[in-house]
Coordinates of N, CA, C and O in Angstrom, one line a residue:
M1 N -17.1 5.5 11.2 CA -15.7 5.2 11.8 C -15.1 6.4 12.2 O -15.0 7.2 11.3
A2 N -14.6 6.4 13.3 CA -14.0 7.7 13.8 C -12.6 8.1 13.1 O -12.3 9.2 12.8
E3 N -12.0 7.0 12.7 CA -10.6 7.4 12.0 C -10.8 8.0 10.6 O -10.0 8.8 10.1
K4 N -12.0 7.8 10.1 CA -12.4 8.5 8.8 C -12.9 10.0 9.0 O -13.1 10.7 8.0
Q5 N -13.3 10.3 10.1 CA -13.9 11.5 10.4 C -12.8 12.7 9.9 O -11.7 12.6 10.2
G6 N -13.4 13.7 9.2 CA -12.6 14.7 8.5 C -12.0 14.5 7.4 O -11.2 15.1 6.8
G7 N -12.1 13.2 6.6 CA -11.4 12.9 5.5 C -12.0 13.3 4.3 O -13.2 13.6 4.1
V8 N -11.2 13.3 3.3 CA -11.7 13.7 1.9 C -11.6 12.4 1.2 O -10.9 11.6 1.3
V9 N -12.8 12.3 0.7 CA -13.1 11.1 -0.2 C -13.3 11.3 -1.5 O -14.0 12.1 -2.0
K10 N -12.7 10.3 -2.5 CA -12.8 10.4 -3.8 C -13.5 9.0 -4.2 O -13.0 8.0 -3.7
R11 N -14.5 9.1 -5.1 CA -15.2 7.8 -5.4 C -15.0 7.5 -7.1 O -14.9 8.5 -7.8
G12 N -15.1 6.3 -7.3 CA -14.8 5.9 -8.8 C -13.4 5.7 -9.0 O -12.3 6.3 -8.4
H13 N -13.1 4.7 -9.9 CA -11.8 4.2 -9.9 C -10.7 5.2 -10.4 O -9.7 5.3 -10.0
D14 N -11.2 6.0 -11.5 CA -10.2 6.9 -12.0 C -9.8 8.0 -11.0 O -8.6 8.2 -10.8
E15 N -10.7 8.6 -10.4 CA -10.6 9.7 -9.4 C -9.7 9.0 -8.2 O -9.0 9.8 -7.7
A16 N -10.2 7.7 -7.7 CA -9.5 7.1 -6.6 C -7.9 6.9 -7.0 O -7.1 7.1 -6.0
L17 N -7.7 6.6 -8.1 CA -6.3 6.1 -8.5 C -5.5 7.5 -8.6 O -4.3 7.4 -8.2
K18 N -6.1 8.6 -9.2 CA -5.3 9.8 -9.1 C -4.9 10.1 -7.9 O -4.0 10.8 -7.6
T19 N -5.9 10.1 -6.9 CA -5.8 10.5 -5.6 C -4.6 9.5 -4.9 O -3.8 10.1 -4.2
A20 N -4.7 8.2 -5.3 CA -3.5 7.3 -4.7 C -2.1 7.7 -5.4 O -1.2 7.8 -4.5
V21 N -2.2 8.0 -6.7 CA -0.8 8.5 -7.0 C -0.4 9.7 -6.5 O 0.9 9.9 -6.0
S22 N -1.2 10.7 -6.2 CA -0.8 11.7 -5.7 C -0.2 11.7 -4.2 O 0.7 12.2 -3.8
L23 N -0.9 10.6 -3.5 CA -0.6 10.5 -2.0 C 0.9 9.8 -2.0 O 1.6 10.1 -1.2
L24 N 0.8 8.8 -2.7 CA 2.2 8.0 -2.7 C 3.4 8.9 -3.2 O 4.4 8.9 -2.6
E25 N 3.0 9.8 -4.1 CA 4.2 10.7 -4.6 C 4.5 11.5 -3.5 O 5.8 11.9 -3.1
E26 N 3.5 12.2 -2.9 CA 3.8 13.1 -1.7 C 4.4 12.7 -0.6 O 5.3 13.3 0.0
F27 N 4.4 11.3 -0.1 CA 4.9 10.8 0.9 C 6.0 10.0 0.5 O 6.7 9.2 1.3
G28 N 6.6 10.0 -0.7 CA 7.8 9.5 -1.0 C 7.8 7.8 -1.3 O 8.7 7.2 -0.9
L29 N 6.6 7.3 -1.7 CA 6.5 5.8 -1.7 C 6.2 5.6 -3.4 O 5.8 6.1 -4.0
P30 N 6.9 4.3 -3.6 CA 6.8 3.9 -4.9 C 5.4 3.6 -5.4 O 4.4 2.9 -4.8
L31 N 5.1 4.0 -6.7 CA 3.6 3.9 -7.1 C 3.2 2.6 -7.2 O 2.1 2.1 -7.4
G32 N 4.2 1.6 -7.5 CA 3.7 0.2 -7.6 C 3.2 -0.6 -6.7 O 2.6 -1.5 -6.7
L33 N 3.2 0.2 -5.4 CA 2.6 -0.5 -4.1 C 1.2 -0.7 -4.3 O 0.6 -1.5 -3.9
L34 N 0.6 0.4 -5.2 CA -0.9 0.2 -5.3 C -1.4 0.0 -6.6 O -2.6 -0.1 -7.0
S35 N -0.3 -0.6 -7.6 CA -0.8 -0.5 -9.0 C -1.6 -1.8 -9.2 O -2.3 -2.0 -10.2
P36 N -1.6 -2.9 -8.5 CA -2.3 -4.0 -8.6 C -3.8 -3.7 -8.4 O -4.8 -4.6 -8.7
L37 N -4.3 -2.7 -7.7 CA -5.6 -2.3 -7.4 C -6.5 -2.4 -8.6 O -6.0 -1.9 -9.8
A38 N -7.9 -3.0 -8.4 CA -8.8 -3.0 -9.7 C -10.1 -2.6 -9.1 O -10.4 -3.0 -7.8
D39 N -10.8 -1.9 -9.9 CA -12.3 -1.6 -9.5 C -12.4 -0.9 -8.3 O -13.2 -1.4 -7.4
V40 N -11.6 0.1 -8.0 CA -11.6 0.9 -6.8 C -12.8 1.7 -6.8 O -13.2 2.5 -7.6
L41 N -13.5 1.5 -5.7 CA -14.8 2.2 -5.6 C -14.6 3.5 -4.6 O -15.3 4.5 -5.0
E42 N -13.6 3.6 -3.8 CA -13.6 4.8 -2.9 C -12.0 4.9 -2.3 O -11.5 3.7 -1.8
I43 N -11.6 6.0 -2.2 CA -10.3 6.2 -1.3 C -10.7 7.5 -0.5 O -11.2 8.5 -0.9
G44 N -10.0 7.4 0.6 CA -10.2 8.6 1.6 C -8.9 8.8 2.2 O -8.2 7.8 2.6
F45 N -8.7 10.0 2.7 CA -7.6 10.4 3.5 C -7.8 11.5 4.4 O -8.4 12.5 4.1
V46 N -7.3 11.3 5.5 CA -7.5 12.4 6.7 C -6.0 13.0 6.8 O -5.1 12.4 7.4
R47 N -5.9 14.1 6.4 CA -4.6 14.7 6.4 C -4.1 15.0 8.0 O -3.0 14.8 8.1
A48 N -4.9 15.3 8.8 CA -4.6 15.5 10.2 C -4.0 14.4 10.8 O -3.2 14.3 11.8
T49 N -4.2 13.2 10.6 CA -3.8 12.0 11.0 C -3.1 11.1 10.2 O -2.1 10.3 10.6
G50 N -3.2 11.3 8.8 CA -2.3 10.5 7.8 C -3.1 9.2 7.7 O -2.9 8.4 6.9
Y51 N -4.3 9.0 8.0 CA -5.4 7.8 7.8 C -5.7 7.7 6.5 O -6.2 8.7 5.9
M52 N -5.5 6.7 5.8 CA -5.9 6.5 4.1 C -6.7 5.1 4.2 O -6.4 4.3 4.9
W53 N -7.7 5.0 3.5 CA -8.2 3.8 3.3 C -8.8 3.8 1.8 O -8.8 4.7 1.1
I54 N -8.7 2.5 1.4 CA -9.1 2.2 0.0 C -10.1 1.0 0.0 O -10.0 0.1 0.8
V55 N -11.3 1.2 -0.9 CA -12.1 0.2 -0.8 C -12.2 -0.2 -2.4 O -12.7 0.6 -3.3
Q56 N -11.9 -1.5 -2.6 CA -12.2 -2.0 -4.0 C -13.3 -3.0 -4.2 O -13.7 -3.6 -3.2
Q57 N -13.7 -3.3 -5.2 CA -15.0 -4.2 -5.6 C -14.6 -5.7 -5.1 O -15.6 -6.1 -4.2
K58 N -13.5 -6.2 -5.1 CA -13.1 -7.5 -4.6 C -11.6 -7.6 -4.4 O -10.9 -6.8 -4.7
K59 N -11.4 -8.6 -3.7 CA -9.8 -9.0 -3.3 C -9.2 -9.0 -4.6 O -9.6 -9.7 -5.6
V60 N -7.9 -8.6 -4.7 CA -6.8 -8.8 -5.7 C -5.7 -9.6 -5.4 O -5.1 -9.0 -4.3
E61 N -5.1 -10.6 -6.2 CA -3.9 -11.1 -5.9 C -3.0 -10.5 -7.0 O -3.3 -10.5 -8.2
H62 N -1.7 -10.5 -6.6 CA -0.7 -9.9 -7.8 C 0.5 -10.6 -7.4 O 1.0 -10.6 -6.2
D63 N 1.3 -10.8 -8.6 CA 2.6 -11.4 -8.3 C 3.6 -10.1 -8.7 O 3.5 -9.7 -9.9
F64 N 4.5 -9.9 -7.7 CA 5.6 -9.1 -8.2 C 6.7 -9.9 -8.6 O 7.6 -10.4 -7.8
N65 N 6.9 -10.2 -9.8 CA 7.7 -11.0 -10.4 C 9.2 -10.9 -10.2 O 10.0 -11.8 -9.9
T66 N 9.8 -9.6 -10.1 CA 11.1 -9.3 -9.9 C 11.6 -9.8 -8.5 O 12.8 -9.8 -8.4
I67 N 10.6 -10.0 -7.7 CA 11.1 -10.3 -6.2 C 10.4 -11.6 -6.0 O 10.6 -12.2 -4.8
N68 N 9.8 -12.4 -6.9 CA 9.3 -13.6 -6.7 C 8.3 -13.5 -5.5 O 8.2 -14.4 -4.7
K69 N 7.5 -12.6 -5.5 CA 6.4 -12.6 -4.3 C 5.0 -12.3 -4.8 O 4.8 -11.5 -5.5
S70 N 4.0 -12.9 -4.1 CA 2.7 -12.8 -4.3 C 2.1 -12.0 -3.3 O 2.5 -12.1 -2.1
V71 N 1.4 -11.0 -3.6 CA 0.5 -10.1 -2.6 C -0.8 -10.2 -2.7 O -1.5 -10.1 -4.0
S72 N -1.7 -10.2 -1.7 CA -3.1 -10.2 -1.6 C -3.6 -8.8 -1.2 O -3.1 -8.5 0.0
Y73 N -4.4 -8.2 -1.8 CA -5.1 -6.9 -1.4 C -6.6 -7.1 -1.3 O -7.3 -7.5 -2.2
N74 N -6.9 -7.1 0.1 CA -8.4 -7.3 0.4 C -9.2 -6.2 -0.3 O -8.7 -5.2 -0.7
S75 N -10.6 -6.4 -0.2 CA -11.3 -5.4 -0.9 C -11.4 -4.2 0.0 O -11.7 -3.0 -0.4
E76 N -11.0 -4.1 1.5 CA -10.7 -3.0 2.2 C -9.4 -2.8 2.6 O -8.9 -3.8 3.2
I77 N -8.6 -1.8 2.5 CA -7.3 -1.5 2.8 C -7.2 -0.2 3.6 O -7.9 0.8 3.2
S78 N -6.4 -0.3 4.5 CA -6.1 0.9 5.4 C -4.7 1.1 6.0 O -4.0 0.0 6.1
A79 N -4.3 2.3 6.1 CA -2.9 2.6 6.5 C -2.7 3.9 7.2 O -3.7 4.7 6.7
Y80 N -1.5 4.4 7.7 CA -1.4 5.6 8.2 C -0.1 6.0 7.3 O 0.8 5.4 7.4
L81 N -0.4 6.9 6.7 CA 1.0 7.6 5.8 C 1.7 8.5 6.6 O 1.3 9.5 7.3
E82 N 3.0 8.2 6.3 CA 4.0 9.2 6.9 C 5.1 9.3 5.9 O 5.0 8.5 4.9
K83 N 6.0 10.1 5.9 CA 7.1 10.5 5.0 C 7.8 8.9 4.8 O 8.3 8.3 5.8
S84 N 7.6 8.5 3.6 CA 8.5 7.3 3.2 C 7.9 6.0 4.0 O 8.5 5.0 4.1
R85 N 6.5 6.0 4.5 CA 6.1 4.9 5.3 C 4.6 4.7 5.3 O 3.8 5.6 5.3
L86 N 4.2 3.4 5.1 CA 2.9 3.1 5.5 C 2.8 2.3 6.8 O 3.4 1.1 6.7
K87 N 2.1 3.1 8.0 CA 2.1 2.2 9.1 C 1.0 1.6 9.5 O -0.3 2.2 8.9
K88 N 0.8 0.5 10.3 CA -0.5 0.0 10.7 C -1.2 -0.3 9.5 O -2.4 -0.3 9.4
L89 N -0.8 -0.9 8.5 CA -1.2 -1.5 7.1 C -2.3 -2.6 7.5 O -1.9 -3.6 8.3
K90 N -3.4 -2.5 7.0 CA -4.5 -3.5 7.2 C -5.0 -3.8 5.8 O -5.2 -3.0 4.8
G91 N -5.2 -5.4 5.5 CA -5.9 -5.5 4.3 C -4.9 -6.2 3.2 O -5.3 -6.3 2.1
V92 N -3.5 -6.1 3.6 CA -2.4 -6.8 2.5 C -1.9 -7.8 3.3 O -1.3 -7.8 4.4
T93 N -1.8 -9.1 2.4 CA -0.9 -10.0 2.8 C 0.2 -10.3 1.9 O -0.1 -10.2 0.7
S94 N 1.2 -11.1 2.2 CA 2.4 -11.5 1.4 C 2.3 -12.9 1.5 O 2.4 -13.5 2.6
K95 N 2.5 -13.7 0.4 CA 2.4 -15.2 0.3 C 4.0 -15.6 0.5 O 4.8 -15.4 -0.4
E96 N 4.5 -16.1 1.6 CA 5.6 -16.7 1.8 C 5.5 -18.3 1.5 O 6.0 -18.7 0.7
M97 N 4.9 -19.0 2.6 CA 4.5 -20.2 2.4 C 2.9 -20.1 2.8 O 2.4 -19.1 2.7
V98 N 2.3 -21.3 3.2 CA 1.1 -20.9 3.5 C 1.0 -20.9 5.1 O 1.9 -21.5 5.7
P99 N 0.3 -20.0 6.0 CA -0.7 -19.1 5.5 C 0.0 -17.8 4.9 O 1.1 -17.5 5.1
W100 N -0.7 -16.9 4.4 CA -0.4 -15.7 3.9 C -0.2 -14.7 5.3 O -1.1 -14.5 6.1
P101 N 1.1 -14.2 5.7 CA 1.2 -13.4 6.8 C 0.5 -11.9 6.5 O 0.8 -11.6 5.4
L102 N 0.1 -11.4 7.5 CA -0.4 -9.9 7.4 C 0.7 -9.1 7.4 O 1.7 -9.1 8.2
V103 N 0.7 -8.1 6.4 CA 1.8 -7.0 6.5 C 1.4 -5.9 7.2 O 0.3 -5.6 7.2
S104 N 2.3 -5.2 8.1 CA 1.8 -4.3 9.0 C 2.4 -3.0 8.8 O 1.9 -2.0 9.1
D105 N 3.6 -3.0 8.3 CA 4.4 -1.7 7.9 C 5.3 -1.8 6.5 O 5.6 -2.9 6.4
I106 N 5.3 -0.7 5.9 CA 6.1 -0.7 4.8 C 6.8 0.6 4.7 O 6.3 1.5 4.9
W107 N 8.1 0.6 4.4 CA 8.8 1.7 4.4 C 10.2 1.8 3.4 O 10.6 0.8 3.2
V108 N 10.4 3.0 3.0 CA 11.3 3.2 2.1 C 12.6 3.7 2.8 O 12.4 4.7 3.4
D109 N 13.7 3.2 2.6 CA 15.1 3.7 3.2 C 15.5 4.9 2.7 O 15.3 5.1 1.6
D110 N 15.6 6.0 3.5 CA 16.0 7.3 3.1 C 17.6 7.4 2.2 O 17.9 8.3 1.8
S111 N 18.5 6.4 2.7 CA 19.6 6.2 2.1 C 19.8 5.9 0.7 O 18.6 5.5 0.1
P112 N 20.7 6.3 0.1 CA 20.8 5.9 -1.3 C 20.7 4.3 -1.8 O 20.9 3.9 -2.8
T113 N 20.4 3.4 -0.7 CA 20.5 2.0 -1.0 C 19.3 1.7 -1.9 O 19.5 0.4 -2.6
G114 N 18.2 2.4 -2.0 CA 17.0 2.0 -2.8 C 16.3 0.8 -2.2 O 16.1 0.1 -3.1
R115 N 16.3 0.6 -1.0 CA 15.7 -0.6 -0.4 C 14.3 -0.1 0.2 O 14.1 0.9 0.4
I116 N 13.3 -1.1 0.1 CA 11.9 -0.9 0.6 C 11.9 -2.2 1.6 O 12.1 -3.2 1.3
Y117 N 11.3 -1.8 2.7 CA 11.1 -2.9 3.8 C 9.7 -3.1 4.1 O 9.0 -2.2 4.0
I118 N 9.4 -4.6 4.2 CA 8.1 -5.0 4.4 C 8.1 -5.7 5.7 O 8.7 -6.7 5.7
K119 N 7.3 -5.3 6.5 CA 7.2 -5.9 8.0 C 5.9 -6.8 8.2 O 4.9 -6.0 7.8
S120 N 6.0 -8.0 8.7 CA 4.8 -8.7 8.9 C 4.4 -8.4 10.3 O 5.0 -7.8 11.1
L121 N 2.9 -8.8 10.4 CA 2.4 -8.5 11.8 C 3.1 -9.3 12.9 O 3.1 -8.8 14.1
G122 N 3.9 -10.3 12.4 CA 4.6 -11.1 13.4 C 5.8 -10.5 13.8 O 6.6 -10.9 14.7
G123 N 6.5 -9.4 13.1 CA 7.6 -8.7 13.4 C 8.8 -9.1 12.7 O 9.8 -8.3 12.7
T124 N 8.8 -9.8 11.6 CA 9.8 -10.1 10.7 C 9.7 -9.1 9.6 O 8.5 -8.8 9.1
A125 N 10.9 -8.7 9.3 CA 10.8 -7.7 8.1 C 11.7 -8.1 6.8 O 13.0 -8.8 7.3
K126 N 11.4 -8.1 5.7 CA 12.3 -8.4 4.7 C 12.5 -7.0 3.8 O 11.6 -6.2 3.8
R127 N 13.6 -7.0 3.2 CA 14.0 -6.0 2.2 C 14.2 -6.4 0.8 O 14.5 -7.4 0.6
F128 N 13.6 -5.4 0.0 CA 13.8 -5.6 -1.4 C 14.2 -4.2 -2.2 O 14.1 -3.3 -1.7
P129 N 14.6 -4.5 -3.4 CA 14.8 -3.3 -4.1 C 13.7 -2.4 -4.4 O 12.7 -3.1 -4.8
V130 N 13.7 -1.1 -4.4 CA 12.5 -0.3 -4.5 C 12.0 -0.3 -5.9 O 10.9 -0.4 -6.3
E131 N 13.1 -0.7 -6.7 CA 12.5 -0.9 -8.3 C 11.5 -1.9 -8.5 O 10.8 -1.9 -9.5
A132 N 11.3 -3.0 -7.6 CA 10.6 -4.0 -7.7 C 8.9 -3.2 -7.6 O 8.0 -4.1 -8.0
F133 N 8.8 -2.2 -7.0 CA 7.4 -1.6 -6.7 C 7.4 -0.4 -7.5 O 6.4 0.3 -7.3
L134 N 8.0 -0.1 -8.5 CA 8.0 1.1 -9.5 C 7.1 0.9 -10.4 O 6.8 -0.3 -10.9
S135 N 6.2 1.8 -10.8 CA 5.0 1.6 -12.0 C 4.8 3.0 -12.5 O 5.1 3.9 -12.1
N136 N 4.1 2.7 -13.5 CA 3.5 3.9 -14.2 C 2.2 4.3 -14.0 O 1.2 4.7 -14.8
L137 N 1.7 3.8 -12.8 CA 0.4 4.0 -12.3 C -0.1 5.4 -12.4 O 0.5 6.4 -11.8
G138 N -1.2 5.6 -13.1 CA -1.7 7.0 -13.3 C -1.0 7.8 -14.2 O -1.4 9.2 -14.3
H139 N 0.0 7.5 -14.9 CA 0.9 8.4 -15.9 C 0.6 7.8 -17.3 O 0.5 6.6 -17.5

């Protein structure tokens, strides 16, 4: 796949999670966004474009109880990382009602409001407290 060309790839759950933590910290995103991942096989990142991909053994569903939302992470996830933002996110859905809408963008407000915004492929965006996505992932 052309998007992955020139990417640095880490394989194995522990190495992949260390890389994920490092990338989320570097780009100012809450670590809890990826804490539900399980049995990660591979993570890759192309610094020139910001393209990141994650492959895990199987689909994972997770409840973010503080905001009463269920999120589904497919076995393959990809996005473009920017400062405080995941763009063109693929492989993540959020359960509102049935069906699960595809999540396309996630960004953290730079102001002191402490809000994270999650936008569906259909264009609607919802905001949540960033604390709902904090985690001790990798620490």
